[in-house]
Coordinates of C-alpha atoms and ligand atoms in Angstrom, one line a residue:
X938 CA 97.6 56.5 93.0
X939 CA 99.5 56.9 96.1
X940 CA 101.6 59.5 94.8
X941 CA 100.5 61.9 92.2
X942 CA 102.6 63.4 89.4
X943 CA 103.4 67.1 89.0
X944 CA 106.5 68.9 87.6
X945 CA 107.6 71.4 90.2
X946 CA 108.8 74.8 89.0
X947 CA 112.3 75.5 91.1
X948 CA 113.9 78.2 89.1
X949 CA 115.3 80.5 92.0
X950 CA 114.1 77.7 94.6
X951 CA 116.5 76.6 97.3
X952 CA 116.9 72.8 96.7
X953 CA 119.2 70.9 100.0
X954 CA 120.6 67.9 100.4
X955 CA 122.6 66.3 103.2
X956 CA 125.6 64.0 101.8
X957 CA 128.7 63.7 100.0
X958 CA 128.5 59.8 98.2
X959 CA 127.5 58.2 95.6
X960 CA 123.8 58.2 96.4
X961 CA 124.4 62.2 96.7
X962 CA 126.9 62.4 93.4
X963 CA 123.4 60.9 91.5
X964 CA 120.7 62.9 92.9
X965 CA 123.0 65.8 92.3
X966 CA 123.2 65.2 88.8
X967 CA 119.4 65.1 88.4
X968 CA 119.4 68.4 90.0
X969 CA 121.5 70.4 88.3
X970 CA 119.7 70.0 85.4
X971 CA 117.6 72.5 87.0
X972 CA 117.2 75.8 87.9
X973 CA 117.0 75.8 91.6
X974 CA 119.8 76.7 94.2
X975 CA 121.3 73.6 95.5
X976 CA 123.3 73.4 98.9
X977 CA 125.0 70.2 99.9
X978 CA 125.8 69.6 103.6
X979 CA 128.9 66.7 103.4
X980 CA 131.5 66.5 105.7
X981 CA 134.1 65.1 103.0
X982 CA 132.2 65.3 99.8
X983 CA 133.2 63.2 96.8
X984 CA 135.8 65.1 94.2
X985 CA 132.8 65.9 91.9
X986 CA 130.6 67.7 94.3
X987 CA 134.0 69.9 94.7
X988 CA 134.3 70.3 91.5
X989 CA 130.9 71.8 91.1
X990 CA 131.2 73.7 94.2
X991 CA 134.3 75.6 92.7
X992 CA 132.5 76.1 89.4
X993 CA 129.5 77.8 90.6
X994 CA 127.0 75.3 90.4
X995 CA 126.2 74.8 94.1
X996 CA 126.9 76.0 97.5
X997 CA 128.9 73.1 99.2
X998 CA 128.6 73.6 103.3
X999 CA 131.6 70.7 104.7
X1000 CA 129.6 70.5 108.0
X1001 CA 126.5 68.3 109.2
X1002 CA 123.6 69.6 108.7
X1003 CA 121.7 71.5 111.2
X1004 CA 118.4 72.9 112.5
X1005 CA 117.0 75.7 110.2
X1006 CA 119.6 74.8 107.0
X1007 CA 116.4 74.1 104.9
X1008 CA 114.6 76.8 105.8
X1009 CA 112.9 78.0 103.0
X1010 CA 113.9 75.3 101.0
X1011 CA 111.3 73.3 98.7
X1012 CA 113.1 70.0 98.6
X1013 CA 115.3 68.2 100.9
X1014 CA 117.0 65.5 99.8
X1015 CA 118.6 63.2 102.8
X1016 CA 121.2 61.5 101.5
X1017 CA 123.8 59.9 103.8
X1018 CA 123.1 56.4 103.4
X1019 CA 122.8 56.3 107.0
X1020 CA 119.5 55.6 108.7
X1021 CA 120.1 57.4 111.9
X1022 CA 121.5 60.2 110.0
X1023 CA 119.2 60.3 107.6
X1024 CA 116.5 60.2 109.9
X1025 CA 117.7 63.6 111.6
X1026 CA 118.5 65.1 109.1
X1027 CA 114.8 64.7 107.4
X1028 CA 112.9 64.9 110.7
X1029 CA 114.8 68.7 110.6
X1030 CA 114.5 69.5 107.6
X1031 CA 110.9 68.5 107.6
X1032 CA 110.7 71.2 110.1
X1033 CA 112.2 73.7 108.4
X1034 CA 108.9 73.2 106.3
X1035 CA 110.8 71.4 103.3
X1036 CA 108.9 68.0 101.6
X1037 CA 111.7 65.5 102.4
X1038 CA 113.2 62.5 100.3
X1039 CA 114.9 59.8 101.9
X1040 CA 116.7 58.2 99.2
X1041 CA 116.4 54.6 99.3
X1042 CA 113.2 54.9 101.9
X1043 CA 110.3 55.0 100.6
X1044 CA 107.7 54.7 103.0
X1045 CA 109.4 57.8 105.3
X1046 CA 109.6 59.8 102.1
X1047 CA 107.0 62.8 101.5
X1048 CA 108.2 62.4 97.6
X1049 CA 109.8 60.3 95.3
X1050 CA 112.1 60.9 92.1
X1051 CA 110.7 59.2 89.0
X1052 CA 113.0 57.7 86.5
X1053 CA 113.0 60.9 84.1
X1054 CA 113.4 60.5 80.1
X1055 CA 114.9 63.8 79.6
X1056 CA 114.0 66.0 76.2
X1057 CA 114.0 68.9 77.8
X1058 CA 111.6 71.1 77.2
X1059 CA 109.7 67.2 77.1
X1060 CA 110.6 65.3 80.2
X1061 CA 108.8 62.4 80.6
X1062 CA 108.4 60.9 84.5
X1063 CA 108.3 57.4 85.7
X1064 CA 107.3 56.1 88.8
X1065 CA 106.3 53.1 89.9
X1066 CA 105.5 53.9 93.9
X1067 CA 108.7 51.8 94.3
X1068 CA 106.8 48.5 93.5
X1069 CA 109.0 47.6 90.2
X1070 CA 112.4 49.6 89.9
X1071 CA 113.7 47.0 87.1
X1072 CA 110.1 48.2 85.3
X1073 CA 110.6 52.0 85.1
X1074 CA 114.2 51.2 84.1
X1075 CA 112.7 49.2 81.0
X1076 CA 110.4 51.5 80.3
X1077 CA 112.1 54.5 80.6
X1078 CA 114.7 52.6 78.1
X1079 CA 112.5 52.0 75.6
X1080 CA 111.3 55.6 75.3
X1081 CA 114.7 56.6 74.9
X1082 CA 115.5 54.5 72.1
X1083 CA 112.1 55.8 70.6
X1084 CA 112.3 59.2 71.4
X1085 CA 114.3 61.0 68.4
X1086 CA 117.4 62.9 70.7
X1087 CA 115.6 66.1 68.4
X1088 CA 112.2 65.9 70.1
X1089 CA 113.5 68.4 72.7
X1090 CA 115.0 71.0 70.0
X1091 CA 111.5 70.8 68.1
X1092 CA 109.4 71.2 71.2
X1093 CA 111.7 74.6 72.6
X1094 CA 111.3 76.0 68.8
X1095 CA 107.6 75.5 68.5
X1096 CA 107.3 77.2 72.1
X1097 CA 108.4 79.7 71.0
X1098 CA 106.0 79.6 67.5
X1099 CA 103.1 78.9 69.2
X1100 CA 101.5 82.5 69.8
X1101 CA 102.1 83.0 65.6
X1102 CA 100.5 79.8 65.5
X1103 CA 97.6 80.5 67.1
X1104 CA 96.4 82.9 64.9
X1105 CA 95.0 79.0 63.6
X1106 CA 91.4 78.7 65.0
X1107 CA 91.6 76.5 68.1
X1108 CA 90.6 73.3 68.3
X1109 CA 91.0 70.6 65.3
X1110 CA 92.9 73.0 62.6
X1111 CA 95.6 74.0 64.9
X1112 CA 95.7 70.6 66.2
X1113 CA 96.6 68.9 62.7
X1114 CA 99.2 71.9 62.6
X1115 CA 101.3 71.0 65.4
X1116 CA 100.7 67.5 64.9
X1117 CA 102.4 68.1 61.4
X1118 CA 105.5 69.8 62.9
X1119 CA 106.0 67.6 65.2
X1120 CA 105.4 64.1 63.3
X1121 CA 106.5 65.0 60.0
X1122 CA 107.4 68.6 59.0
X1123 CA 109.5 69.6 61.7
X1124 CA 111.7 66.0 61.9
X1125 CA 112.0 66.1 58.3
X1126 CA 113.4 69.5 58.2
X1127 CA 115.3 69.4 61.5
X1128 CA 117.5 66.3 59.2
X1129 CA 117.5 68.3 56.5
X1130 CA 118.4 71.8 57.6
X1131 CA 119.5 71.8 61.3
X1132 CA 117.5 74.3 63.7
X1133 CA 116.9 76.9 61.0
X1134 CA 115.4 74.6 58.8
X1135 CA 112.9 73.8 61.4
X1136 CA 112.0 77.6 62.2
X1137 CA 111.5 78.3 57.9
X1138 CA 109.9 75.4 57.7
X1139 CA 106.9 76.2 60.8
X1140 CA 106.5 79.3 58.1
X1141 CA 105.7 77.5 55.2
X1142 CA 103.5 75.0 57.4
X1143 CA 101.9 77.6 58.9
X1144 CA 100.7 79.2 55.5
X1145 CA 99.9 75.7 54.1
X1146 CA 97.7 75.1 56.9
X1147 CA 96.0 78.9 56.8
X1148 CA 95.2 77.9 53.7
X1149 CA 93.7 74.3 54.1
X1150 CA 89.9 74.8 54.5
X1151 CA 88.2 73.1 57.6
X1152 CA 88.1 69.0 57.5
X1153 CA 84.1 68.0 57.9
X1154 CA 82.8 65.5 60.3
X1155 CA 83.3 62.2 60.3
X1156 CA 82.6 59.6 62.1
X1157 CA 84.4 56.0 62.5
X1158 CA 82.4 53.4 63.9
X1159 CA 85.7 51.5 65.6
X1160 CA 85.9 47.7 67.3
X1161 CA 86.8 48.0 70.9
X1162 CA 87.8 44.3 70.9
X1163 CA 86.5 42.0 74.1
X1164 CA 88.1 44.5 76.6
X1165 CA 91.8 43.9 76.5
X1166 CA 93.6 47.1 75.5
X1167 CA 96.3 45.5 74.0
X1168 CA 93.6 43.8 71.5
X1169 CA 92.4 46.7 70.3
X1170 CA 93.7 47.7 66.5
X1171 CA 96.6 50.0 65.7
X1172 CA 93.5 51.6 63.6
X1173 CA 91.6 51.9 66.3
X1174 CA 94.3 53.3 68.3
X1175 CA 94.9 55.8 65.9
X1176 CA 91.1 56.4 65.4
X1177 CA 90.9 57.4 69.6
X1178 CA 94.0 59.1 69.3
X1179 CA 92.5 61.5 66.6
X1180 CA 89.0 61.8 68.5
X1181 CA 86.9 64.9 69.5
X1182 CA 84.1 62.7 70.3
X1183 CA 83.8 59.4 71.6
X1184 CA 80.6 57.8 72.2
X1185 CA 80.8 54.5 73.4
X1186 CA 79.1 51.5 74.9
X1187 CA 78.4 49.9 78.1
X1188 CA 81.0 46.7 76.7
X1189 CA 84.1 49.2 76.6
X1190 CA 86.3 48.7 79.5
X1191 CA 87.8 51.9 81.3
X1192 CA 91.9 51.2 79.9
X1193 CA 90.3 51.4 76.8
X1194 CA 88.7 54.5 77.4
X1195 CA 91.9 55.8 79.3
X1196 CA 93.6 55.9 75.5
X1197 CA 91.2 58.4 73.8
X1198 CA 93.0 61.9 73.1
X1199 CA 93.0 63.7 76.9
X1200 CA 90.4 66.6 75.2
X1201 CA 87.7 64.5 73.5
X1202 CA 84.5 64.4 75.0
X1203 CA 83.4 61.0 76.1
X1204 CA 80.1 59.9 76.0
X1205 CA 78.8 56.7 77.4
X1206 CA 75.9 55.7 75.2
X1207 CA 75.0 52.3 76.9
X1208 CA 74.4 53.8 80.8
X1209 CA 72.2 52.0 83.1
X1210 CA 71.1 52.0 86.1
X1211 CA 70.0 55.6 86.4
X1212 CA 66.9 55.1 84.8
X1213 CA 66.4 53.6 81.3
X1214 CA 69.7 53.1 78.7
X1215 CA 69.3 55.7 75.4
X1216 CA 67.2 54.7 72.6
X1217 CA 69.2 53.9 69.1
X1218 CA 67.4 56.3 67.9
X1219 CA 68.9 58.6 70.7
X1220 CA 72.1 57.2 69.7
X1221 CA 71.7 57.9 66.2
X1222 CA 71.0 61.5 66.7
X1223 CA 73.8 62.0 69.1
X1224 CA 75.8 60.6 66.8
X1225 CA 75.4 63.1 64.1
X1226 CA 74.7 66.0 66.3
X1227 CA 78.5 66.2 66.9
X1228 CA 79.6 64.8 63.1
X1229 CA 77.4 67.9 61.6
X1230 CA 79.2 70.2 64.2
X1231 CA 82.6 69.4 62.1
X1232 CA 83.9 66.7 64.8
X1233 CA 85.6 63.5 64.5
X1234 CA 84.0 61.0 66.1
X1235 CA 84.6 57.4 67.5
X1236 CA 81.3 55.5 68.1
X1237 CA 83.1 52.9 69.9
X1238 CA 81.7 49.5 70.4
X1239 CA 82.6 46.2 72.1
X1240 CA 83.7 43.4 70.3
X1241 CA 83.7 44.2 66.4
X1242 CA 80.9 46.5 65.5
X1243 CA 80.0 44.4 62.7
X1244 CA 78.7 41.7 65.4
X1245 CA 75.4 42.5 66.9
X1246 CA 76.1 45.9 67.2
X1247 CA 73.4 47.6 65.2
X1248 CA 75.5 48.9 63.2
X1249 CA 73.6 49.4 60.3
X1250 CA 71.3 51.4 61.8
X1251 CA 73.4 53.8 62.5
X1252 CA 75.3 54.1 59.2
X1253 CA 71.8 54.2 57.7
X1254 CA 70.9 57.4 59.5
X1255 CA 74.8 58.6 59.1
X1256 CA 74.9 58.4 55.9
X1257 CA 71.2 59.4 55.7
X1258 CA 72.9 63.1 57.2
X1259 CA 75.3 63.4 54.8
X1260 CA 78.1 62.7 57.1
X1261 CA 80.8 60.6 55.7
X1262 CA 81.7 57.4 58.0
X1263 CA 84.0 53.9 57.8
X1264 CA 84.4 51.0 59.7
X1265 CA 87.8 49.7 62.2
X1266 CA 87.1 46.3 62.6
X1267 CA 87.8 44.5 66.5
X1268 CA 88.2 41.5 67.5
X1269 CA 84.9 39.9 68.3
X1270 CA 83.9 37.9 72.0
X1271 CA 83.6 34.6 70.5
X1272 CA 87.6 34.7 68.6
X1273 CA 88.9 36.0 72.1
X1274 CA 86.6 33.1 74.0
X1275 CA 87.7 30.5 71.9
X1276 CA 91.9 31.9 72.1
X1277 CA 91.1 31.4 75.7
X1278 CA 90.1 27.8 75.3
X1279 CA 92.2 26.8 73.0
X1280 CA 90.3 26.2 70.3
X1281 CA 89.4 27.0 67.0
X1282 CA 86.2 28.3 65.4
X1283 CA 86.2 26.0 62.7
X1284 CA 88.0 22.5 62.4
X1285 CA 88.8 20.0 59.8
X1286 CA 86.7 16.9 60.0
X1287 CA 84.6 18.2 63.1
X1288 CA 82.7 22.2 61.7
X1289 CA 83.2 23.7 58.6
X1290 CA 80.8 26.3 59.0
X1291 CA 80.4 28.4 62.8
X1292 CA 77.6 30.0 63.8
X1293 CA 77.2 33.5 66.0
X1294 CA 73.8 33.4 67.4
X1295 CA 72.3 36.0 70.1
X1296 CA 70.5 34.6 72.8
X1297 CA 67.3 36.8 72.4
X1298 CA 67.1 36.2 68.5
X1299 CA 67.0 32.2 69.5
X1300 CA 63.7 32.7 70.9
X1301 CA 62.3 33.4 67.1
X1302 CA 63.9 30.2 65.9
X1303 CA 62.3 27.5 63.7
X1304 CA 61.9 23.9 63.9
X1305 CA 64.6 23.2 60.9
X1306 CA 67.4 25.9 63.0
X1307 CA 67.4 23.8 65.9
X1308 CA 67.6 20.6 64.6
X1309 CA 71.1 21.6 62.3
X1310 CA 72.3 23.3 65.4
X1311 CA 71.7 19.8 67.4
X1312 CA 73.9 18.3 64.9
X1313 CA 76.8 16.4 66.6
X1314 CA 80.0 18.8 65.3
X1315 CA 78.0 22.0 65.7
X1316 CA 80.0 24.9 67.2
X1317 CA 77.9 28.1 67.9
X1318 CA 79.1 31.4 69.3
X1319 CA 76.0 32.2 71.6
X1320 CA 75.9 36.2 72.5
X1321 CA 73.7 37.5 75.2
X1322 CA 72.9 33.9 75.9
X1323 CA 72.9 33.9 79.8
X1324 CA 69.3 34.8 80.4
X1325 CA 68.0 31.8 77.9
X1326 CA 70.5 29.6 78.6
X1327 CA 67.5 27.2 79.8
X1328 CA 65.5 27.7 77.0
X1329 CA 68.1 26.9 74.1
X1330 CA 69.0 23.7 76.7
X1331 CA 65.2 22.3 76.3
X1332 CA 65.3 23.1 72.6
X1333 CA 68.3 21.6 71.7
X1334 CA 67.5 18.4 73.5
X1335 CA 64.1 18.5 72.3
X1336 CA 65.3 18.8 69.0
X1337 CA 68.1 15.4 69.0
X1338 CA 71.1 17.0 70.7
X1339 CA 73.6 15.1 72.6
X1340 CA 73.1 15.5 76.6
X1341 CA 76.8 15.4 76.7
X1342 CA 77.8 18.4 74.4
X1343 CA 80.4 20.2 75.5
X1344 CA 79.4 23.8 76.4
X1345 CA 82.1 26.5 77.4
X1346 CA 81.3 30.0 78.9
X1347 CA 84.3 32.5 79.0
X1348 CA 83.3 35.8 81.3
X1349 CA 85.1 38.6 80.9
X1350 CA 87.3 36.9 78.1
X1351 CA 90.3 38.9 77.8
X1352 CA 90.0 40.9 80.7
X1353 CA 91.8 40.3 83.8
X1354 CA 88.9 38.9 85.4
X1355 CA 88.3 36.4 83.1
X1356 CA 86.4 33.1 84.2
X1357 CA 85.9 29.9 82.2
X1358 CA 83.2 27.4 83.1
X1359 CA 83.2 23.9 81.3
X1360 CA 79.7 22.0 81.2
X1361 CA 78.0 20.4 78.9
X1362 CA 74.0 21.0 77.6
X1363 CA 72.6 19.0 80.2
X1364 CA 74.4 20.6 83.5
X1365 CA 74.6 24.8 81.3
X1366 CA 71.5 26.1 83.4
X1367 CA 72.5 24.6 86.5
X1368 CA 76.4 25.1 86.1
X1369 CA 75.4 28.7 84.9
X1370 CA 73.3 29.8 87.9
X1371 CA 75.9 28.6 90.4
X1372 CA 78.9 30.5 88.9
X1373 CA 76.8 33.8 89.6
X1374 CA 78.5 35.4 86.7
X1375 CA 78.0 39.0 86.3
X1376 CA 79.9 39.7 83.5
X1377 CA 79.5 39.6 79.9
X1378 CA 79.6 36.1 79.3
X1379 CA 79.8 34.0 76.0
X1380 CA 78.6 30.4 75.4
X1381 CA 80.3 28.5 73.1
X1382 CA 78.3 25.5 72.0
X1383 CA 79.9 22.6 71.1
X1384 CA 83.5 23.2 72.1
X1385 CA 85.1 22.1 75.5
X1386 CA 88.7 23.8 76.9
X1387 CA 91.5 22.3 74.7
X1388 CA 92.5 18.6 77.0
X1389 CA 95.9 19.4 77.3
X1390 CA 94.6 22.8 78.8
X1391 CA 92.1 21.5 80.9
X1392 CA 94.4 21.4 84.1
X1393 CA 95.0 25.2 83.5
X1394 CA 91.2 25.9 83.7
X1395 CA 90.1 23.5 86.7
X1396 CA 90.8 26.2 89.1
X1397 CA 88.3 28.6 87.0
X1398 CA 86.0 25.4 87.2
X1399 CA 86.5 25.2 90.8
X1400 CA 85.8 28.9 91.7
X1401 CA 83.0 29.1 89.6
X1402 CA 81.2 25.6 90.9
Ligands
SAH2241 N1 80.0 43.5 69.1 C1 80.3 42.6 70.2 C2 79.1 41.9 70.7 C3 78.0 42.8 71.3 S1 76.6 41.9 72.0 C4 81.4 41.6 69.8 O1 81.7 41.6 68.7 O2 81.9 41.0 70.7 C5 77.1 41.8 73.7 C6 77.5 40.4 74.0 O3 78.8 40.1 73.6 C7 77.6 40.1 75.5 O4 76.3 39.8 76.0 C8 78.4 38.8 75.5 O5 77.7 37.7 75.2 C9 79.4 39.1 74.4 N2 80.7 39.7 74.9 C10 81.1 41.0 74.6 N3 82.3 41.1 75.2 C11 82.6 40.0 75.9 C12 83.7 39.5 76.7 N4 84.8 40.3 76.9 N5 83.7 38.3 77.2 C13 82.6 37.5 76.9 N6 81.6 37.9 76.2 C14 81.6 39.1 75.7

């Protein structure tokens, strides 16, 4: 982050800027939404910066600017569309001991303007460091179109509710209260009955909510999906949104994290490195620790929790505690390996049945398993598989599989870091320990990229061989 966010207060702040054109004309009508005092240097300003000069809104000056003119000022704004001039003009005003914006030059500017969605009291700022105008203008679309022209209305009343409201105890009750007004009560009644509806209607909320008694823990065991954020479930979504507590695993990527609600605590369950990972039964009891306290919480896993995520286990003690629980199903490693191949799962003529196998849990296998899995047709989803990838090789050939069977390992599937390595059984261990991968890494047995794909994945090939 090369420039960092903050909304600046400038009511009663001087606020100067040097020109009198078009790139002044639409700075200036940014700034007077605000408070501050604005003084324009132009030599032959545009009708409109006139016009506000005669009305009061700024102080127009028809000279050049000049040494000290921004003293005390907390934001120059250059503006001539002239880089020599421009360049003067900031280097003074920069003196003066105001942060300068060039307009139109980003690298000499000590700040930018975002793109601003304006809801005022809400304003919402975009900025891409200058890297991808044409993107803040799309997004900063879109959230006007999905931004009710209300919003700002609702959020300037409730201001001015909030110290009734907080007679609420903090935390989760007051939180479903505002959440209310502003997502249901207050919209529907701001339709209905214009302003004052809204201001009877945070009454009636208010009591209604003095009056609900104190939601218990919960806890929602929620499918991260393979790391993509835009994979996760508009459950799950919801379900982070709605957090206290999130307790997670080592599989759960940081954007992912980055959408849990800005207060809830998160917890990463599945830490390495500093000495041993927590036991499940560590897990367990941090899990209902915070449930029995009255929070919501998200044990988050990788993948879908129903897919060797232990999940039992902890429903079993959950449930054990009295704590009420459900399940938000993710999209699990091997559906977003195969997506990334191409493939199916299953396939008419060639598997009607799929199997998802961990690696470890292979080791235990009988005669009878690893001759069905040699099969030619068989297709297995093979988790955690890296470390035996040479022992499931000798059994499988052992037991009457093909040499030639296609194997595909997809790192990292959905992520941006995603690698693909095509072998087959004979070449997996030696194919496996070149690639060096690092990542979580899923074998699919039996299943090769899609052919008219394969061009798209020789690169990955390549890299990894
Ligand atoms: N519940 C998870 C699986 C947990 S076991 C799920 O449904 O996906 C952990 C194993 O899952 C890893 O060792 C790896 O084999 C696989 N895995 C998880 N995320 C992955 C990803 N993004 N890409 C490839 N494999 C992944």
């Amino acid at each position: 982050m090369k420039h960092f966010p903050i909304f600046l207060a400038l009511e009663g702040r001087r606020i100067v800027l040097s020109g009198g054109g078009d790139a002044a004309l639409a700075k200036l009508r940014l700034l007077l939404k605000t408070r501050g005092h604005i003084t324009v240097f132009a030599r032959s300003p545009a009708p409109e910066i006139e016009t506000w000069a005669t009305e009061g809104r700024l102080t127009l000056a028809r000279r050049a600017f000049g040494p000290g003119d921004a003293l005390c000022a907390a934001l120059f704004y250059a503006a001539d569309e002239n880089p020599v001039e421009d360049a003067r003009t900031s280097a003074l005003a920069r003196a003066d001991g105001a942060l300068v914006n060039i307009v139109d030059n980003l690298a000499d500017s000590q700040f930018i303007t975002p793109a601003i969605v304006d809801r005022d009291p809400v304003t919402i700022a975009i900025g891409t460091e200058g890297a991808a105008p044409v993107l803040a203008r799309a997004i900063k679309a879109d959230l006007e179109a999905r931004l009710p022209a209300t919003l700002g209305t609702l959020a300037r009343i409730g201001k001015a509710f909030r110290k009734v409201a907080d007679i609420l105890p903090m935390g989760r009750r007051r939180r479903d209260f505002w959440a209310d007004f502003y997502f249901s009560a207050g919209p529907r009644a701001m339709d209905q009955g214009g302003e004052d509806g809204v201001r009877q209607t945070l009454d009636t909320l208010l009591a209604h909510h003095l009056a609900t008694p104190e939601r218990e823990g919960h806890v929602a065991f929620v499918g991260a999906g393979p790391g993509d954020p835009e994979l996760l479930t508009l459950k799950a979504r919801k379900a982070l949104d709605a957090a206290d507590v999130v307790i997670h695993d080592r599989l759960v990527t940081p954007e992912i994290l980055e959408l849990a609600r800005r207060e809830a605590t998160l917890i990463d369950a599945g830490k390495e490195g500093f000495g041993p990972s927590m036991s499940q039964d560590e897990i367990n009891q941090l899990i209902i620790r915070h449930a029995a306290k009255g929070a919501q919480v998200v044990r988050l896993k990788g993948g879908d929790p129903t897919v060797f995520g232990r999940l039992d286990e902890e429903i079993e003690a959950v449930q054990g505690a009295g704590i009420s629980w459900h399940v938000v199903p993710g999209i699990t490693a091997a559906s977003a390996s195969v997506a990334s191949i191409g493939q199916s799962l299953t396939k008419r003529g060639r598997n009607a049945s799929v199997r998802l196998l961990t690696g470890h849990d292979m080791k235990g296998f009988a005669d009878h398993d690893w001759r069905t899995l040699a099969r030619p047709g068989e297709v297995a989803a093979i988790y955690m598989g890296k470390k035996s990838a040479r022992f499931i090789q000798g059994r499988l050939i052992m037991h009457g599989a093909e040499r030639t069977t296609p194997i595909t390992l997809v790192e990292n599937a959905s992520r941006p870091d995603q690698r693909v390595l095509s072998t087959t059984l004979e070449q997996l261990p030696l194919d496996l320990a070149n690639a060096g991968a690092t990542g979580p890494a899923l074998m699919l047995f039996g299943l090769a990229p899609r052919a008219a794909q394969a061009a798209l994945f020789d690169n990955a090939e390549q890299e990894l061989a």
